[in-house]
Short mmCIF file of C-alpha atoms in Angstrom, two decimals:
data_model
loop_
_atom_site.label_atom_id
_atom_site.label_comp_id
_atom_site.label_asym_id
_atom_site.label_seq_id
_atom_site.Cartn_x
_atom_site.Cartn_y
_atom_site.Cartn_z
CA MET A 254 138.26 136.24 192.57
CA GLY A 255 138.20 139.68 194.19
CA LEU A 256 141.00 142.09 193.15
CA SER A 257 142.37 144.58 195.60
CA LEU A 258 145.52 146.54 194.73
CA ALA A 259 148.03 147.36 197.48
CA ALA A 260 149.95 150.53 198.10
CA CYS A 261 152.77 151.63 195.80
CA GLN A 262 155.97 153.15 197.28
CA THR A 263 157.91 155.42 195.01
CA PRO A 264 161.59 154.33 195.08
CA PRO A 265 164.20 156.85 195.83
CA ALA A 266 166.50 157.84 192.96
CA GLU A 267 170.02 156.37 193.19
CA HIS A 268 172.94 158.66 193.59
CA GLY A 269 176.48 157.98 192.55
CA GLU A 270 179.27 158.12 195.12
CA GLY A 271 182.15 160.57 194.53
CA GLY A 272 185.56 159.19 193.48
CA ALA A 273 188.24 158.68 196.04
CA LYS A 274 190.26 161.65 196.89
CA ALA A 275 194.03 161.46 195.88
CA ASP A 276 196.73 162.39 198.46
CA ALA A 277 197.50 166.06 198.42
CA GLY A 278 200.14 167.02 195.97
CA VAL A 279 201.56 165.23 192.91
CA GLY A 280 202.13 161.62 192.80
CA LYS A 281 200.58 158.19 193.03
CA ALA A 282 197.31 157.82 195.06
CA PRO A 283 197.80 155.98 198.46
CA GLU A 284 197.28 152.30 198.23
CA GLY A 285 193.66 151.21 198.80
CA GLU A 286 192.30 154.37 197.30
CA LYS A 287 191.16 154.87 193.73
CA LYS A 288 191.88 157.60 191.24
CA GLY A 289 189.05 159.70 189.84
CA PRO A 290 186.35 157.76 187.93
CA THR A 291 187.12 157.05 184.29
CA PRO A 292 184.88 158.41 181.52
CA GLU A 293 183.36 154.90 181.24
CA GLU A 294 182.55 154.88 184.94
CA ILE A 295 181.09 158.42 184.77
CA GLU A 296 178.89 157.61 181.81
CA ALA A 297 177.74 154.27 183.67
CA LYS A 298 176.67 156.22 186.70
CA LYS A 299 174.95 158.78 184.64
CA LYS A 300 172.96 155.97 182.88
CA ALA A 301 172.19 154.31 186.20
CA ALA A 302 170.89 157.64 187.62
CA ALA A 303 168.74 158.33 184.51
CA GLU A 304 167.15 154.87 184.81
CA ALA A 305 166.50 155.31 188.54
CA GLN A 306 164.96 158.76 187.86
CA ALA A 307 162.87 157.31 185.08
CA LYS A 308 161.66 154.43 187.35
CA ALA A 309 160.73 157.02 190.13
CA GLU A 310 158.77 158.97 187.58
CA ALA A 311 156.98 155.93 186.20
CA ALA A 312 156.06 154.93 189.77
CA LYS A 313 154.56 158.44 190.33
CA GLY A 314 151.97 157.47 187.67
CA CYS A 315 151.13 154.03 189.21
CA CYS A 316 148.00 155.29 190.96
CA LYS A 317 145.19 152.78 190.50
CA PHE A 318 141.99 152.07 191.98
CA CYS A 319 140.79 149.27 194.22
CA PHE A 320 138.57 146.86 192.32
CA ALA A 321 137.30 145.26 195.60
CA GLY A 322 137.40 146.87 198.88
CA THR A 323 137.69 150.67 199.55
CA PRO A 324 140.32 153.08 198.38
CA CYS A 325 141.72 155.06 201.30
CA GLY A 326 144.73 157.19 201.11
CA ASP A 327 147.42 154.97 199.85
CA GLU A 328 145.89 151.75 200.84
CA CYS A 329 143.03 149.45 199.69
CA LEU A 330 141.04 148.67 202.84
CA PRO A 331 139.49 145.21 203.32
CA GLU A 332 135.79 144.81 202.36
CA GLY A 333 133.50 146.43 204.87
CA LYS A 334 136.14 148.67 206.47
CA THR A 335 135.54 152.46 206.58
CA CYS A 336 138.00 155.02 205.24
CA ASP A 337 138.98 157.89 207.60
CA GLU A 338 141.02 159.95 205.10
CA PRO A 339 139.37 162.92 203.44
CA GLU A 340 138.12 162.03 199.98
CA GLY A 341 140.68 162.40 197.24
CA GLU A 342 143.63 162.32 199.64
CA GLY A 343 146.38 159.84 198.52
CA CYS A 344 145.68 157.13 196.06
CA ALA A 345 145.55 153.34 196.02
CA CYS A 346 148.44 151.79 194.05
CA SER A 347 149.81 148.45 192.69
CA SER A 348 152.71 147.07 194.69
CA ASP A 349 154.90 146.07 191.69
CA GLU A 350 155.34 149.67 190.47
CA ARG A 351 154.20 148.60 187.04
CA PRO A 352 153.60 151.64 184.84
CA THR A 353 150.28 152.03 183.27
CA ARG A 354 150.04 150.69 179.76
CA THR A 355 149.47 153.32 176.99
CA PHE A 356 147.01 152.79 174.07
CA GLU A 357 146.12 154.46 170.75
CA GLU A 358 142.66 155.75 169.82
CA GLY A 359 140.81 152.99 167.96
CA TRP A 360 142.87 150.17 169.19
CA LEU A 361 141.00 147.00 170.45
CA PRO A 362 142.11 143.77 171.93
CA ARG A 363 142.50 141.02 169.26
CA PRO A 364 140.08 138.09 169.53
CA ASN A 365 140.37 135.83 172.53
CA SER A 366 142.56 138.53 174.27
CA GLY A 367 141.95 141.46 176.70
CA ILE A 368 143.81 143.90 178.96
CA LEU A 369 144.63 144.11 182.67
CA GLY A 370 142.35 145.83 185.19
CA PRO A 371 144.87 148.60 186.10
CA ASP A 372 145.10 149.52 182.34
CA VAL A 373 141.36 150.00 181.68
CA PHE A 374 141.18 153.71 182.42
CA SER A 375 144.21 154.40 180.40
CA PHE A 376 142.56 152.62 177.44
CA ASN A 377 139.25 154.60 178.03
CA LYS A 378 141.14 157.88 178.03
CA ALA A 379 142.88 157.12 174.64
CA GLN A 380 139.43 156.49 173.17
CA GLY A 381 138.38 160.10 174.13
CA ASP A 382 136.36 159.09 177.16
CA PRO A 383 135.48 162.39 179.20
CA ILE A 384 135.54 160.43 182.45
CA ASP A 385 139.05 160.46 183.74
CA GLY A 386 139.31 157.40 185.89
CA PRO A 387 136.50 155.35 187.34
CA PHE A 388 132.80 156.13 186.92
CA THR A 389 131.64 155.95 190.54
CA LEU A 390 128.38 155.26 192.34
CA GLU A 391 128.40 159.00 193.44
CA MET A 392 128.30 159.95 189.65
CA ALA A 393 125.62 157.41 188.97
CA PHE A 394 123.33 158.67 191.67
CA GLU A 395 123.69 162.41 190.86
CA GLY A 396 120.43 164.21 191.16
CA ASP A 397 118.69 161.64 193.34
CA GLU A 398 119.10 161.92 197.07
CA THR A 399 117.25 158.75 197.78
CA LEU A 400 119.50 156.55 195.58
CA ALA A 401 122.61 158.17 197.06
CA ASP A 402 121.47 157.24 200.71
CA LYS A 403 122.28 153.58 201.34
CA GLY A 404 120.23 153.91 204.50
CA LYS A 405 117.09 154.00 202.44
CA GLY A 406 117.36 150.41 201.64
CA THR A 407 118.54 147.81 198.90
CA LEU A 408 119.46 149.28 195.63
CA THR A 409 116.86 147.94 193.12
CA ALA A 410 116.44 148.01 189.44
CA THR A 411 113.22 147.45 187.56
CA PHE A 412 113.23 146.53 183.81
CA GLN A 413 110.03 147.53 182.21
CA THR A 414 109.71 145.18 179.23
CA SER A 415 107.17 144.20 176.60
CA MET A 416 106.67 141.00 178.39
CA GLY A 417 106.38 142.22 181.94
CA ASP A 418 108.46 143.84 184.61
CA ILE A 419 111.82 142.37 185.93
CA GLU A 420 113.01 143.39 189.42
CA CYS A 421 116.61 143.05 190.33
CA GLU A 422 118.67 143.65 193.45
CA LEU A 423 121.99 145.27 192.63
CA TYR A 424 125.10 144.43 194.50
CA GLU A 425 126.57 147.93 194.96
CA ASP A 426 129.01 146.94 197.70
CA LYS A 427 130.63 143.95 196.08
CA ALA A 428 130.63 145.16 192.38
CA PRO A 429 130.55 148.98 192.81
CA LEU A 430 132.07 149.91 189.43
CA THR A 431 129.86 147.56 187.46
CA VAL A 432 126.79 148.78 189.25
CA ALA A 433 127.67 152.38 188.85
CA ASN A 434 128.27 151.94 185.18
CA PHE A 435 124.92 150.16 184.67
CA VAL A 436 122.95 152.75 186.67
CA GLY A 437 124.87 155.52 185.09
CA LEU A 438 124.19 154.44 181.50
CA ALA A 439 120.42 153.68 182.34
CA ARG A 440 119.94 157.18 184.01
CA GLY A 441 121.77 159.16 181.37
CA LYS A 442 124.73 160.00 183.56
CA ARG A 443 127.58 158.16 181.92
CA PRO A 444 128.83 159.49 178.55
CA TYR A 445 129.14 157.07 175.68
CA LEU A 446 129.79 156.74 171.97
CA ASP A 447 126.51 155.95 170.24
CA PRO A 448 126.62 152.24 168.97
CA LYS A 449 123.95 153.22 166.32
CA ASN A 450 126.30 155.75 164.84
CA ARG A 451 129.75 154.04 164.68
CA LYS A 452 131.26 156.90 162.59
CA SER A 453 130.63 159.52 165.22
CA ASP A 454 133.36 160.42 167.71
CA GLU A 455 131.09 162.47 169.92
CA TRP A 456 130.55 161.36 173.47
CA VAL A 457 126.82 161.75 174.38
CA THR A 458 124.51 161.04 177.26
CA GLY A 459 121.07 159.65 177.35
CA ASN A 460 118.99 156.79 178.72
CA TYR A 461 121.25 154.11 177.03
CA TYR A 462 118.99 151.08 177.51
CA ASP A 463 115.65 152.72 176.77
CA ASN A 464 113.67 150.95 173.88
CA THR A 465 116.55 148.36 173.26
CA ILE A 466 115.83 144.71 172.82
CA PHE A 467 116.91 141.39 174.25
CA HIS A 468 119.02 140.62 171.12
CA ARG A 469 120.26 137.12 172.30
CA VAL A 470 118.02 134.51 173.81
CA ILE A 471 119.03 131.01 174.51
CA SER A 472 116.39 128.58 176.04
CA LYS A 473 117.46 126.96 179.35
CA PHE A 474 120.47 129.31 179.60
CA MET A 475 120.05 133.03 179.49
CA ILE A 476 118.72 136.23 177.86
CA GLN A 477 121.11 139.01 176.80
CA GLY A 478 120.47 142.79 176.06
CA GLY A 479 122.11 146.10 176.52
CA ASP A 480 122.98 146.94 172.80
CA PRO A 481 121.13 149.86 171.22
CA SER A 482 122.34 148.71 167.75
CA ALA A 483 120.56 145.33 168.35
CA SER A 484 123.33 143.45 166.59
CA GLY A 485 125.17 142.09 169.59
CA ARG A 486 128.38 144.06 168.41
CA GLY A 487 127.49 147.55 169.76
CA THR A 488 129.55 149.06 172.56
CA PRO A 489 129.57 152.45 174.49
CA GLY A 490 133.16 152.90 173.33
CA TYR A 491 134.90 152.00 176.65
CA PHE A 492 135.67 149.17 179.03
CA ILE A 493 135.03 148.63 182.68
CA PRO A 494 137.12 146.50 184.99
CA ASP A 495 136.06 142.98 185.95
CA GLU A 496 134.91 142.67 189.53
CA PHE A 497 135.00 139.06 190.60
CA HIS A 498 133.90 138.69 194.13
CA PRO A 499 134.15 135.25 195.72
CA SER A 500 130.58 135.29 197.09
CA LEU A 501 128.95 136.17 193.88
CA ARG A 502 128.46 133.02 191.68
CA HIS A 503 126.45 132.05 188.69
CA SER A 504 124.50 129.80 191.24
CA GLY A 505 121.00 129.60 189.65
CA PRO A 506 118.44 131.33 187.63
CA GLY A 507 118.06 135.18 187.86
CA ILE A 508 121.64 136.06 187.95
CA LEU A 509 122.50 139.43 186.47
CA SER A 510 125.89 139.46 184.98
CA MET A 511 128.04 141.35 182.58
CA ALA A 512 128.56 140.18 178.96
CA ASN A 513 132.21 140.44 177.69
CA ARG A 514 134.63 139.02 175.22
CA ASN A 515 137.21 137.90 177.86
CA PRO A 516 139.57 135.07 176.86
CA TYR A 517 139.45 131.68 178.82
CA ASP A 518 140.94 128.37 179.03
CA ARG A 519 138.88 126.13 176.68
CA VAL A 520 139.89 123.07 178.65
CA THR A 521 139.52 124.16 182.20
CA GLN A 522 136.89 126.90 181.47
CA LYS A 523 138.86 129.16 183.81
CA PRO A 524 140.18 132.76 183.17
CA ILE A 525 143.55 133.41 181.64
CA TYR A 526 146.07 134.96 184.10
CA ASP A 527 148.86 137.28 183.25
CA GLU A 528 152.27 135.59 184.25
CA LYS A 529 153.93 138.76 185.49
CA THR A 530 151.21 140.19 187.68
CA GLY A 531 148.92 137.40 188.33
CA LEU A 532 145.97 139.52 187.19
CA THR A 533 143.19 138.20 185.05
CA VAL A 534 143.40 139.02 181.31
CA GLY A 535 140.08 140.42 180.28
CA ASN A 536 138.21 143.53 181.53
CA THR A 537 136.36 143.80 178.24
CA GLY A 538 132.83 144.42 179.63
CA SER A 539 130.98 147.57 178.96
CA ALA A 540 127.25 147.83 178.71
CA GLN A 541 125.84 144.51 177.58
CA PHE A 542 124.41 142.29 180.24
CA PHE A 543 122.50 138.88 180.68
CA ILE A 544 120.14 137.18 183.12
CA THR A 545 120.47 133.54 183.69
CA VAL A 546 117.57 131.13 183.78
CA ARG A 547 119.54 128.19 185.23
CA LYS A 548 122.69 127.57 187.06
CA THR A 549 125.89 128.35 184.91
CA GLU A 550 128.83 127.76 187.09
CA ALA A 551 131.26 127.61 184.23
CA LEU A 552 130.93 131.46 183.97
CA ASN A 553 132.20 132.14 187.41
CA ASP A 554 135.18 134.55 187.38
CA ARG A 555 134.75 135.17 183.69
CA HIS A 556 131.73 137.38 183.87
CA THR A 557 131.06 140.04 186.70
CA VAL A 558 127.85 139.17 188.71
CA PHE A 559 126.31 142.43 189.86
CA GLY A 560 122.76 141.44 190.81
CA ARG A 561 119.97 138.98 191.15
CA CYS A 562 116.45 139.16 189.55
CA ASP A 563 113.15 137.48 189.88
CA THR A 564 112.98 134.72 187.50
CA LYS A 565 109.27 134.54 186.10
CA VAL A 566 109.69 137.07 183.17
CA PRO A 567 113.31 136.11 182.22
CA THR A 568 112.25 132.44 181.94
CA ALA A 569 109.33 133.39 179.72
CA ILE A 570 111.48 135.55 177.48
CA SER A 571 114.02 132.63 177.26
CA GLU A 572 111.27 130.33 175.66
CA VAL A 573 110.35 132.80 172.85
CA ARG A 574 111.02 131.61 169.21
CA THR A 575 114.31 132.68 167.84
CA GLN A 576 116.09 132.77 164.49
CA SER A 577 119.23 131.13 163.33
CA ARG A 578 120.21 133.77 160.79
CA PRO A 579 121.20 136.59 160.05
CA ILE A 580 121.58 137.12 163.75
CA PRO A 581 121.69 133.82 165.69
CA ASP A 582 119.39 133.53 168.74
CA LYS A 583 117.63 136.77 168.13
CA PRO A 584 113.85 136.51 168.78
CA PHE A 585 111.58 136.72 165.75
CA GLU A 586 109.50 139.32 167.57
CA ASP A 587 111.31 141.87 169.50
CA VAL A 588 111.23 141.69 173.23
CA THR A 589 111.73 145.41 174.29
CA ILE A 590 113.35 146.99 177.42
CA LYS A 591 111.16 150.08 177.52
CA THR A 592 113.08 151.62 180.36
CA ILE A 593 115.03 150.74 183.55
CA SER A 594 114.24 152.61 186.78
CA PHE A 595 115.92 152.50 190.19
CA THR A 596 114.74 152.92 193.78
CA ARG A 597 115.76 151.62 197.33
CA LYS A 598 113.62 149.09 199.07
#
């Protein structure tokens, strides 16, 4: 399901009306008019005004980002439309005026839980992320004019592995934040916390995926990588929003998709939705990814599809011999991702 947040209007603060004027002179106020407000009424109006002001201030901070479509001024344009506003002018917001949730450093969603998309960047900031807001394609392409120019062709990633190359088309238009994160980590443009040094709180840069392994391999299902710690538990210290585009499905072998720990309904295999906002509960992807070797429709709208790869090498990797312990489904002999490069074709 694609998620596009609509415009947010800041409500005006409420103003109390003055008490009715008494007739000039001394005596009873004319019938139909009230005397001056009582202390209780004054206090109630002050409280109402304070609540309205607090609501208005909260609404000012409701600026969010379009997870599908294009942010433009105070609107999220439909897919494929062009923004005519200068970059950075206005902001796309949520229509329910819901204030952004706040987090503490080190907090993580409990098992079988997650957070809402509009809260992702607030969570990241609380963890010390130096990127304030989304990491964009422009940031990911920095320093490479060819990658930044869509007119040069389809954005393509090439995994150079110990079992051969894997070439993948990336869906930058339909999953822009996911692609930006993947490219940024691979090119050393996206800061992260080192999964191999969990005690460090220093945000670093480097080619995140170089010399990592496919740490989880399941025959006739998928191959998973993207964890420098090789344990399956390593993360770069932040989350990215889910981007569920209706045209991107786990429809066969070669689908490049994001690993995560999003909750889902065990009976229906569908995502969990927040009752108040209708948004999916999840958004726990970060750096780990997988490539399918068969159709896996049950994963639709639970994992973000962001590319499609050729299938020969992924299928071969999926058939290597794996262990059951200490790390289940890890190959006995490492299958290494030497590096990931990008071009346009």
